[in-house]
Amino acid sequence: MTIKPIILLLFLFFSTVVVGQNAVKWVLEELPGDSTLMMSFKQHTMFRPSIRAKAAFQQSDLGFKLGKKAVLIPLVDVGTQIRQKPNYRLGAGFAVEGTPHEKWYYRIGLLGVQQYADSLFDGKYQENINGTLFNIQPIGRLSFTPNKYFNFQLGNEENFIGDGSRSLFLSDYGKSYPFAMINTDFWHVRYSLLYQVAQEIFKDEKRTKFLATHAISWNVTKDFTFGIFETVVFAPTDKFLFRGFDIEYLNPMVMFRPQEYALGSADNVLLGASFSLRLKNNQMLYGQLVLDEFHFTFVRYRLGYWANKFGGQLGWKGQSKWKGLPVFWRLEANAVRPFTYSHTNDLANYGNRNDVLAHPYGANFIELLGEAKFVWNKNLIRLFASAGWEGWDRDDVSYGSNIYVPYTLRPKNYGYHLGTGLLNIFSRLNLNFARPLTPKGKIHAFGEIQFRFDSALDSKKFKVIPTFGIRSFLWNDYRNW
């Protein structure tokens, strides 16, 4: 059975409507003002953007009032990197958000970005159109909360699942995508259904693929939360027929792996589990485990079987005081085995528009990172450091790092470990200083210096890249990978 994407999204949004609205936050980075003490028994911190608990609209600090129930938010994203070649990004736009009724919330806007091709800015807006890197990025999210049990959302933005700086489930690192979401809260459980529409350039044509995700977060105790994650990636056309959207995947109670076998498909299914443990003194331990494929026999004998595809995360974060200033800090480790998230082609891998939907390194890596952020005299100071190793592909052969290279191009079946291939030992150090320019819109002037080391590069293994600019601090700005 097939169904068109736009009809699907409208159906999901209106089919279960019952007869207040909470505004939906932006996917903001964690800053010193965010207190883990607010992560109470009824909150599920792994879902971002979160939903405010109050029905009243309280966003006037982000923009200029348009009546009593809406604000206009200016968006700025301008920067330049001092390198041998010109390197810049010019972005400007606007967003309007409001609550026309206590049950409804909307956010809509546009951001136009022109960016130099060889840029170390994040790839969120990069789109090669007629040989230029210019993109009009629509921003939109519509939310309806009929009662305390349900929330429905439609949009074209990013979502994030996890408590870490990175996520092995779903990250906001990549490009926006159309989505529909249903959140259900009952007892100590939040159950989220997410349906995404992704795109790829496949055989020189723009092609569509779909993702369906189930995510369950259970507050086992006041301080311990356990989560389960599963997602399936599938294309409307496979090797034998035009399938459209498999409506069977809309079933909120079905497990995707048995359903995949029942359909006789070669869809890509990922499973995962997560936890978060709130500690004393405003601290938290958290982690994730993601499984793409798993064969216990080969793990037991340590054969490095290519199809043992899984990854893990373990982190510790909190808020402390330093000379009277609140400081947010984090230590985190991430590791993902070769070929995780990849598949036989781009229409089945775990990506969107040439970006992986999880960790920005893709697979075949181990990463240790630390960060600290504090506010001094209204100035935001951020420090980020990471180090690790990864295995790059070489000689046109896949060693499982790039998820956009089919795993069928592997040179062997055994002997794969973290770093197999062209071993690259890397380190990153980012020092960032930002000062607010206006009381509205969270527009900051910033300066950053980044130190990068990559052992596998033939030349310029060590780089120093200063960056200056002005931007709205309303979304994460990744230059740390």
Short mmCIF file of C-alpha atoms in Angstrom, two decimals:
data_model
loop_
_atom_site.label_atom_id
_atom_site.label_comp_id
_atom_site.label_asym_id
_atom_site.label_seq_id
_atom_site.Cartn_x
_atom_site.Cartn_y
_atom_site.Cartn_z
CA MET A 1 0.00 0.00 0.00
CA THR A 2 1.39 3.44 -0.91
CA ILE A 3 0.65 6.95 0.26
CA LYS A 4 2.01 10.32 -0.87
CA PRO A 5 4.31 12.13 1.64
CA ILE A 6 2.22 15.32 1.98
CA ILE A 7 -0.98 13.33 2.54
CA LEU A 8 0.89 11.23 5.09
CA LEU A 9 2.07 14.26 7.07
CA LEU A 10 -1.38 15.85 7.15
CA PHE A 11 -2.95 12.55 8.16
CA LEU A 12 -0.50 12.07 11.01
CA PHE A 13 -1.09 15.56 12.30
CA PHE A 14 -4.88 15.61 12.31
CA SER A 15 -5.92 11.97 12.62
CA THR A 16 -5.74 11.68 16.42
CA VAL A 17 -6.67 15.22 17.48
CA VAL A 18 -8.51 15.45 20.80
CA VAL A 19 -9.91 18.60 22.21
CA GLY A 20 -2.62 23.84 26.89
CA GLN A 21 -0.29 24.64 24.06
CA ASN A 22 3.28 24.77 25.10
CA ALA A 23 5.84 26.51 22.93
CA VAL A 24 8.55 24.31 21.40
CA LYS A 25 12.09 25.37 22.16
CA TRP A 26 14.78 25.77 19.54
CA VAL A 27 17.45 23.07 19.49
CA LEU A 28 19.81 25.10 21.65
CA GLU A 29 23.19 24.03 22.92
CA GLU A 30 23.52 23.56 26.66
CA LEU A 31 24.79 26.68 28.36
CA PRO A 32 25.75 27.54 31.95
CA GLY A 33 22.25 28.77 32.73
CA ASP A 34 20.79 25.32 32.04
CA SER A 35 20.46 23.51 35.35
CA THR A 36 20.33 19.73 35.54
CA LEU A 37 18.39 20.19 38.79
CA MET A 38 15.43 21.05 36.53
CA MET A 39 15.52 17.51 35.12
CA SER A 40 12.85 16.32 37.48
CA PHE A 41 10.88 13.11 37.74
CA LYS A 42 8.39 14.14 35.03
CA GLN A 43 10.92 15.40 32.48
CA HIS A 44 12.56 13.36 29.75
CA THR A 45 15.74 15.18 28.86
CA MET A 46 16.75 13.01 25.88
CA PHE A 47 14.21 14.63 23.53
CA ARG A 48 15.13 17.96 21.98
CA PRO A 49 13.75 20.44 21.26
CA SER A 50 11.75 20.15 24.46
CA ILE A 51 8.26 21.51 25.05
CA ARG A 52 7.70 24.28 27.56
CA ALA A 53 5.42 23.51 30.47
CA LYS A 54 3.59 26.86 30.43
CA ALA A 55 0.80 27.66 28.01
CA ALA A 56 1.48 31.40 28.01
CA PHE A 57 3.71 32.71 25.24
CA GLN A 58 6.95 33.98 26.76
CA GLN A 59 9.27 34.51 23.80
CA SER A 60 9.41 38.31 23.75
CA ASP A 61 13.11 38.19 24.70
CA LEU A 62 13.89 36.54 21.35
CA GLY A 63 12.45 39.19 19.07
CA PHE A 64 10.13 42.10 18.49
CA LYS A 65 6.50 41.79 19.48
CA LEU A 66 3.87 41.44 16.77
CA GLY A 67 0.79 41.94 18.88
CA LYS A 68 0.33 39.95 22.07
CA LYS A 69 0.88 36.44 20.73
CA ALA A 70 3.72 36.59 18.21
CA VAL A 71 7.27 37.89 17.82
CA LEU A 72 9.51 38.63 14.84
CA ILE A 73 13.01 37.19 15.31
CA PRO A 74 15.91 38.41 13.14
CA LEU A 75 18.29 35.65 12.03
CA VAL A 76 21.94 36.35 11.27
CA ASP A 77 24.70 33.91 10.31
CA VAL A 78 27.76 35.77 9.02
CA GLY A 79 31.36 34.69 9.44
CA THR A 80 34.79 34.52 7.86
CA GLN A 81 37.69 32.16 8.43
CA ILE A 82 41.20 33.45 7.94
CA ARG A 83 42.92 30.91 5.69
CA GLN A 84 44.96 30.91 2.51
CA LYS A 85 41.79 30.75 0.40
CA PRO A 86 38.70 32.94 0.88
CA ASN A 87 36.37 31.27 3.32
CA TYR A 88 33.11 32.84 4.35
CA ARG A 89 29.45 32.38 5.09
CA LEU A 90 26.78 35.05 4.58
CA GLY A 91 23.39 34.30 6.03
CA ALA A 92 20.36 36.42 6.94
CA GLY A 93 16.67 35.86 7.42
CA PHE A 94 13.82 35.99 9.88
CA ALA A 95 11.44 33.84 11.85
CA VAL A 96 8.00 34.50 13.28
CA GLU A 97 6.73 32.43 16.15
CA GLY A 98 3.66 32.66 18.26
CA THR A 99 0.76 31.02 20.06
CA PRO A 100 -2.52 32.03 18.40
CA HIS A 101 -4.29 29.76 20.88
CA GLU A 102 -3.14 28.08 24.08
CA LYS A 103 -3.18 24.69 22.31
CA TRP A 104 -1.27 25.84 19.22
CA TYR A 105 2.27 27.01 18.56
CA TYR A 106 3.94 27.86 15.26
CA ARG A 107 7.37 28.91 14.02
CA ILE A 108 8.00 29.86 10.41
CA GLY A 109 10.84 31.63 8.67
CA LEU A 110 13.56 31.69 6.01
CA LEU A 111 17.34 31.83 6.15
CA GLY A 112 19.30 32.53 2.99
CA VAL A 113 22.93 31.43 3.08
CA GLN A 114 25.80 31.77 0.63
CA GLN A 115 28.93 29.88 1.57
CA TYR A 116 32.33 29.24 0.07
CA ALA A 117 32.66 25.62 -1.04
CA ASP A 118 35.89 24.74 0.78
CA SER A 119 34.60 25.76 4.18
CA LEU A 120 35.11 24.45 7.68
CA PHE A 121 31.78 25.91 8.71
CA ASP A 122 29.21 23.25 9.52
CA GLY A 123 27.43 21.68 6.57
CA LYS A 124 23.88 22.47 7.64
CA TYR A 125 23.14 24.77 4.72
CA GLN A 126 25.53 23.49 2.06
CA GLU A 127 23.73 22.66 -1.16
CA ASN A 128 25.49 22.68 -4.49
CA ILE A 129 23.03 24.40 -6.82
CA ASN A 130 24.28 25.26 -10.33
CA GLY A 131 27.88 25.23 -9.15
CA THR A 132 27.33 27.61 -6.21
CA LEU A 133 26.81 27.06 -2.51
CA PHE A 134 23.68 29.12 -2.04
CA ASN A 135 20.66 27.84 -0.21
CA ILE A 136 17.31 29.20 0.95
CA GLN A 137 16.66 27.28 4.12
CA PRO A 138 12.99 27.19 5.22
CA ILE A 139 12.37 27.04 8.96
CA GLY A 140 9.07 25.80 10.25
CA ARG A 141 7.41 23.95 13.11
CA LEU A 142 3.71 23.64 13.91
CA SER A 143 2.70 22.13 17.23
CA PHE A 144 -0.65 21.16 18.73
CA THR A 145 -1.08 20.03 22.32
CA PRO A 146 -4.72 19.04 22.91
CA ASN A 147 -4.18 17.83 26.48
CA LYS A 148 -1.46 16.72 28.88
CA TYR A 149 -1.08 13.34 27.17
CA PHE A 150 -0.51 14.20 23.50
CA ASN A 151 1.54 16.58 21.40
CA PHE A 152 1.56 16.64 17.58
CA GLN A 153 4.17 18.42 15.46
CA LEU A 154 4.87 19.09 11.79
CA GLY A 155 7.92 20.91 10.54
CA ASN A 156 11.05 21.34 8.51
CA GLU A 157 13.82 21.52 11.11
CA GLU A 158 16.16 19.23 13.03
CA ASN A 159 15.52 17.04 16.06
CA PHE A 160 17.92 15.53 18.60
CA ILE A 161 17.70 12.38 20.73
CA GLY A 162 20.17 12.08 23.59
CA ASP A 163 21.80 13.82 26.52
CA GLY A 164 25.24 14.18 24.96
CA SER A 165 27.14 16.68 22.88
CA ARG A 166 26.91 14.04 20.15
CA SER A 167 24.13 11.58 19.51
CA LEU A 168 24.41 8.08 18.08
CA PHE A 169 20.61 8.01 17.53
CA LEU A 170 19.63 11.33 15.92
CA SER A 171 21.65 14.54 15.83
CA ASP A 172 20.97 18.13 14.77
CA TYR A 173 24.37 18.30 13.08
CA GLY A 174 23.04 17.79 9.55
CA LYS A 175 20.53 19.50 7.28
CA SER A 176 16.86 20.10 7.98
CA TYR A 177 14.17 17.70 6.78
CA PRO A 178 10.35 17.57 6.67
CA PHE A 179 8.96 15.60 9.59
CA ALA A 180 5.86 14.67 11.53
CA MET A 181 6.00 13.78 15.22
CA ILE A 182 3.64 12.46 17.87
CA ASN A 183 4.63 12.66 21.56
CA THR A 184 2.65 10.74 24.15
CA ASP A 185 3.15 11.15 27.91
CA PHE A 186 1.60 8.66 30.31
CA TRP A 187 2.62 7.41 33.74
CA HIS A 188 6.43 7.84 33.83
CA VAL A 189 6.86 7.25 30.10
CA ARG A 190 7.25 9.41 27.01
CA TYR A 191 6.68 7.66 23.68
CA SER A 192 7.67 9.56 20.54
CA LEU A 193 6.93 8.65 16.93
CA LEU A 194 8.95 10.52 14.31
CA TYR A 195 8.43 10.26 10.55
CA GLN A 196 11.04 11.96 8.34
CA VAL A 197 11.39 12.64 4.62
CA ALA A 198 15.03 12.62 3.47
CA GLN A 199 16.61 13.25 0.08
CA GLU A 200 19.72 12.11 -1.76
CA ILE A 201 21.30 12.54 -5.18
CA PHE A 202 21.18 8.97 -6.48
CA LYS A 203 22.32 8.14 -10.04
CA ASP A 204 22.34 11.88 -10.85
CA GLU A 205 18.72 12.29 -9.77
CA LYS A 206 17.21 13.77 -6.62
CA ARG A 207 15.48 10.87 -4.87
CA THR A 208 13.36 10.59 -1.74
CA LYS A 209 13.65 8.15 1.13
CA PHE A 210 11.69 7.85 4.35
CA LEU A 211 12.50 7.18 7.99
CA ALA A 212 10.19 6.01 10.76
CA THR A 213 11.40 6.17 14.36
CA HIS A 214 10.11 4.97 17.73
CA ALA A 215 11.73 6.39 20.87
CA ILE A 216 10.65 5.48 24.40
CA SER A 217 11.93 7.22 27.52
CA TRP A 218 10.99 5.72 30.92
CA ASN A 219 11.71 7.45 34.22
CA VAL A 220 12.36 4.28 36.20
CA THR A 221 13.07 6.32 39.34
CA LYS A 222 13.29 10.02 40.05
CA ASP A 223 16.96 10.01 39.05
CA PHE A 224 17.28 7.15 36.53
CA THR A 225 15.86 7.20 32.98
CA PHE A 226 16.03 4.33 30.51
CA GLY A 227 15.35 4.71 26.79
CA ILE A 228 14.73 2.48 23.77
CA PHE A 229 15.23 3.62 20.19
CA GLU A 230 14.49 2.03 16.82
CA THR A 231 14.37 3.45 13.32
CA VAL A 232 13.94 2.13 9.81
CA VAL A 233 15.18 3.72 6.56
CA PHE A 234 13.38 2.78 3.36
CA ALA A 235 13.00 4.11 -0.16
CA PRO A 236 9.75 4.28 -2.18
CA THR A 237 11.44 2.29 -4.94
CA ASP A 238 13.55 -0.79 -4.35
CA LYS A 239 15.16 -3.24 -6.76
CA PHE A 240 11.90 -4.81 -7.89
CA LEU A 241 8.94 -2.42 -7.55
CA PHE A 242 7.63 1.00 -6.61
CA ARG A 243 6.62 0.73 -2.96
CA GLY A 244 5.73 4.28 -1.95
CA PHE A 245 5.51 4.82 1.79
CA ASP A 246 5.03 1.49 3.52
CA ILE A 247 2.00 2.33 5.62
CA GLU A 248 2.76 -0.71 7.78
CA TYR A 249 5.55 1.34 9.37
CA LEU A 250 2.96 3.81 10.68
CA ASN A 251 1.85 1.26 13.25
CA PRO A 252 3.06 2.77 16.56
CA MET A 253 3.29 -0.62 18.28
CA VAL A 254 5.13 -2.64 15.63
CA MET A 255 8.78 -3.66 15.94
CA PHE A 256 10.57 -2.69 12.75
CA ARG A 257 12.87 -5.70 12.35
CA PRO A 258 10.08 -8.34 12.24
CA GLN A 259 8.01 -5.99 10.06
CA GLU A 260 10.94 -5.63 7.66
CA TYR A 261 11.15 -9.39 7.25
CA ALA A 262 7.36 -9.62 6.84
CA LEU A 263 7.52 -7.11 3.98
CA GLY A 264 10.36 -9.01 2.36
CA SER A 265 12.35 -5.79 2.10
CA ALA A 266 16.00 -4.85 2.43
CA ASP A 267 15.34 -1.81 4.59
CA ASN A 268 17.90 -0.52 7.07
CA VAL A 269 16.89 -0.95 10.73
CA LEU A 270 18.76 0.49 13.72
CA LEU A 271 18.10 -0.37 17.36
CA GLY A 272 19.36 1.39 20.46
CA ALA A 273 19.19 1.79 24.22
CA SER A 274 20.11 4.73 26.42
CA PHE A 275 20.28 5.76 30.08
CA SER A 276 20.72 8.87 32.19
CA LEU A 277 21.49 8.93 35.90
CA ARG A 278 21.13 12.19 37.81
CA LEU A 279 23.73 12.60 40.54
CA LYS A 280 24.12 15.00 43.42
CA ASN A 281 25.64 18.45 42.95
CA ASN A 282 23.92 19.10 39.63
CA GLN A 283 25.59 16.31 37.65
CA MET A 284 24.52 13.52 35.30
CA LEU A 285 25.91 10.30 33.84
CA TYR A 286 24.47 9.27 30.47
CA GLY A 287 25.07 6.85 27.63
CA GLN A 288 23.82 5.28 24.41
CA LEU A 289 24.21 1.94 22.64
CA VAL A 290 23.26 1.64 18.96
CA LEU A 291 23.01 -1.66 17.05
CA ASP A 292 22.92 -1.87 13.27
CA GLU A 293 23.79 -5.56 12.95
CA PHE A 294 25.15 -7.89 15.62
CA HIS A 295 26.49 -11.44 15.50
CA PHE A 296 27.50 -12.64 18.96
CA THR A 297 29.59 -15.59 17.77
CA PHE A 298 31.95 -13.37 15.82
CA VAL A 299 32.24 -10.95 18.76
CA ARG A 300 33.06 -13.80 21.11
CA TYR A 301 35.98 -14.98 18.98
CA ARG A 302 37.15 -11.43 18.19
CA LEU A 303 37.26 -11.98 14.46
CA GLY A 304 36.48 -8.38 13.54
CA TYR A 305 33.54 -9.44 11.38
CA TRP A 306 32.45 -6.61 9.08
CA ALA A 307 28.72 -7.02 9.86
CA ASN A 308 29.13 -6.49 13.59
CA LYS A 309 28.00 -2.90 13.34
CA PHE A 310 27.38 -1.08 16.60
CA GLY A 311 28.51 1.91 18.64
CA GLY A 312 28.47 3.31 22.16
CA GLN A 313 28.56 6.54 24.10
CA LEU A 314 29.35 7.31 27.74
CA GLY A 315 29.31 10.80 29.20
CA TRP A 316 29.40 12.87 32.38
CA LYS A 317 28.16 16.46 32.54
CA GLY A 318 27.20 18.99 35.14
CA GLN A 319 27.18 22.52 36.42
CA SER A 320 29.68 23.87 38.92
CA LYS A 321 30.91 27.18 40.29
CA TRP A 322 34.24 28.79 39.43
CA LYS A 323 35.04 32.03 41.23
CA GLY A 324 31.32 32.56 41.72
CA LEU A 325 30.48 31.98 38.04
CA PRO A 326 28.26 29.08 36.91
CA VAL A 327 30.20 26.73 34.63
CA PHE A 328 28.73 24.02 32.41
CA TRP A 329 31.16 21.18 31.71
CA ARG A 330 31.14 17.81 29.99
CA LEU A 331 33.35 14.76 29.41
CA GLU A 332 32.22 12.29 26.74
CA ALA A 333 33.45 9.25 24.84
CA ASN A 334 31.99 7.99 21.54
CA ALA A 335 32.97 4.94 19.48
CA VAL A 336 31.30 3.41 16.41
CA ARG A 337 32.45 0.30 14.55
CA PRO A 338 33.09 0.24 10.79
CA PHE A 339 30.11 0.13 8.38
CA THR A 340 27.55 1.19 11.02
CA TYR A 341 24.76 3.33 9.49
CA SER A 342 25.82 2.34 5.94
CA HIS A 343 23.95 0.12 3.48
CA THR A 344 24.02 -1.02 -0.14
CA ASN A 345 23.25 2.48 -1.48
CA ASP A 346 22.46 6.04 -0.46
CA LEU A 347 18.70 5.40 -0.41
CA ALA A 348 19.05 2.97 2.50
CA ASN A 349 21.86 4.46 4.61
CA TYR A 350 21.21 6.52 7.77
CA GLY A 351 21.78 9.91 6.18
CA ASN A 352 20.10 12.92 4.64
CA ARG A 353 21.46 15.02 1.77
CA ASN A 354 24.98 13.66 2.08
CA ASP A 355 25.16 14.06 5.87
CA VAL A 356 24.95 11.29 8.44
CA LEU A 357 21.97 11.70 10.77
CA ALA A 358 23.93 10.61 13.83
CA HIS A 359 27.57 11.35 14.75
CA PRO A 360 29.34 13.67 12.25
CA TYR A 361 32.33 11.30 11.94
CA GLY A 362 30.04 8.60 10.57
CA ALA A 363 31.60 5.29 11.65
CA ASN A 364 34.96 3.56 12.27
CA PHE A 365 36.18 5.97 14.94
CA ILE A 366 36.72 6.57 18.63
CA GLU A 367 36.44 10.07 20.07
CA LEU A 368 37.08 11.57 23.51
CA LEU A 369 35.83 15.11 24.06
CA GLY A 370 35.57 17.69 26.80
CA GLU A 371 33.99 21.11 26.96
CA ALA A 372 33.44 23.96 29.39
CA LYS A 373 31.26 27.06 29.08
CA PHE A 374 30.75 30.02 31.39
CA VAL A 375 29.37 33.54 31.29
CA TRP A 376 31.55 36.41 32.51
CA ASN A 377 30.18 39.95 32.45
CA LYS A 378 27.56 38.88 29.86
CA ASN A 379 30.29 37.39 27.66
CA LEU A 380 30.01 33.71 26.77
CA ILE A 381 33.31 31.82 26.82
CA ARG A 382 33.44 28.28 25.43
CA LEU A 383 36.27 25.77 25.34
CA PHE A 384 36.09 22.49 23.44
CA ALA A 385 38.73 19.79 23.00
CA SER A 386 38.60 16.35 21.41
CA ALA A 387 41.01 13.63 20.34
CA GLY A 388 40.82 10.14 18.92
CA TRP A 389 41.36 8.12 15.80
CA GLU A 390 39.41 7.00 12.76
CA GLY A 391 39.97 4.72 9.79
CA TRP A 392 39.64 6.48 6.45
CA ASP A 393 38.84 4.72 3.20
CA ARG A 394 41.79 4.32 0.82
CA ASP A 395 42.52 3.14 -2.72
CA ASP A 396 38.82 3.47 -3.63
CA VAL A 397 38.01 0.73 -1.13
CA SER A 398 35.59 1.09 1.79
CA TYR A 399 36.85 0.42 5.30
CA GLY A 400 33.56 1.50 6.84
CA SER A 401 34.10 5.17 7.68
CA ASN A 402 32.02 6.96 5.06
CA ILE A 403 28.40 5.80 5.30
CA TYR A 404 27.81 7.00 1.73
CA VAL A 405 30.15 4.32 0.37
CA PRO A 406 28.26 0.99 0.06
CA TYR A 407 29.50 -1.74 2.39
CA THR A 408 29.55 -4.07 -0.62
CA LEU A 409 32.82 -2.37 -1.64
CA ARG A 410 34.71 -3.74 1.38
CA PRO A 411 37.99 -5.58 0.61
CA LYS A 412 37.46 -8.42 3.11
CA ASN A 413 34.98 -9.86 5.62
CA TYR A 414 37.13 -10.09 8.77
CA GLY A 415 39.74 -8.07 10.60
CA TYR A 416 37.83 -4.81 11.06
CA HIS A 417 38.54 -2.81 14.20
CA LEU A 418 38.29 0.83 15.19
CA GLY A 419 40.73 2.60 12.90
CA THR A 420 41.02 -0.09 10.20
CA GLY A 421 41.98 1.49 6.89
CA LEU A 422 44.08 4.63 6.62
CA LEU A 423 44.56 5.45 10.30
CA ASN A 424 44.03 9.12 11.14
CA ILE A 425 44.89 10.30 14.63
CA PHE A 426 43.10 13.61 15.18
CA SER A 427 42.75 16.34 17.77
CA ARG A 428 40.66 19.52 17.94
CA LEU A 429 40.86 22.54 20.22
CA ASN A 430 38.31 25.35 19.93
CA LEU A 431 38.40 28.57 21.97
CA ASN A 432 35.33 30.77 21.46
CA PHE A 433 34.40 34.19 22.82
CA ALA A 434 30.96 35.70 22.17
CA ARG A 435 29.35 38.96 23.25
CA PRO A 436 25.66 39.84 22.86
CA LEU A 437 24.99 42.76 20.53
CA THR A 438 21.28 43.28 21.02
CA PRO A 439 18.82 42.47 23.80
CA LYS A 440 16.58 40.86 21.17
CA GLY A 441 17.21 37.78 19.05
CA LYS A 442 20.28 36.46 20.89
CA ILE A 443 22.55 38.01 18.24
CA HIS A 444 26.21 37.77 19.25
CA ALA A 445 29.51 38.88 17.84
CA PHE A 446 32.00 36.06 18.20
CA GLY A 447 35.62 35.24 17.71
CA GLU A 448 37.04 31.73 17.65
CA ILE A 449 40.38 30.12 17.11
CA GLN A 450 40.54 26.46 16.17
CA PHE A 451 43.57 24.17 16.28
CA ARG A 452 43.30 21.03 14.16
CA PHE A 453 45.62 18.05 13.76
CA ASP A 454 45.14 15.11 11.37
CA SER A 455 48.00 12.64 11.07
CA ALA A 456 46.76 11.06 7.81
CA LEU A 457 46.94 14.25 5.75
CA ASP A 458 49.81 14.37 3.27
CA SER A 459 50.53 17.99 4.11
CA LYS A 460 49.37 20.65 6.57
CA LYS A 461 48.68 18.11 9.26
CA PHE A 462 48.42 20.95 11.79
CA LYS A 463 46.17 23.95 11.12
CA VAL A 464 45.29 27.09 13.01
CA ILE A 465 42.02 28.68 11.84
CA PRO A 466 40.73 31.96 13.32
CA THR A 467 37.06 32.71 12.73
CA PHE A 468 35.09 35.91 13.28
CA GLY A 469 31.46 36.74 12.74
CA ILE A 470 28.00 37.65 13.92
CA ARG A 471 25.29 35.07 14.41
CA SER A 472 22.03 34.32 16.19
CA PHE A 473 22.58 31.89 19.05
CA LEU A 474 19.37 30.02 18.29
CA TRP A 475 20.82 26.77 16.93
CA ASN A 476 23.96 24.74 17.43
CA ASP A 477 26.99 25.89 15.48
CA TYR A 478 29.24 22.90 14.82
CA ARG A 479 32.87 23.55 13.91
CA ASN A 480 34.29 21.02 16.35
CA TRP A 481 34.76 17.85 14.32
#
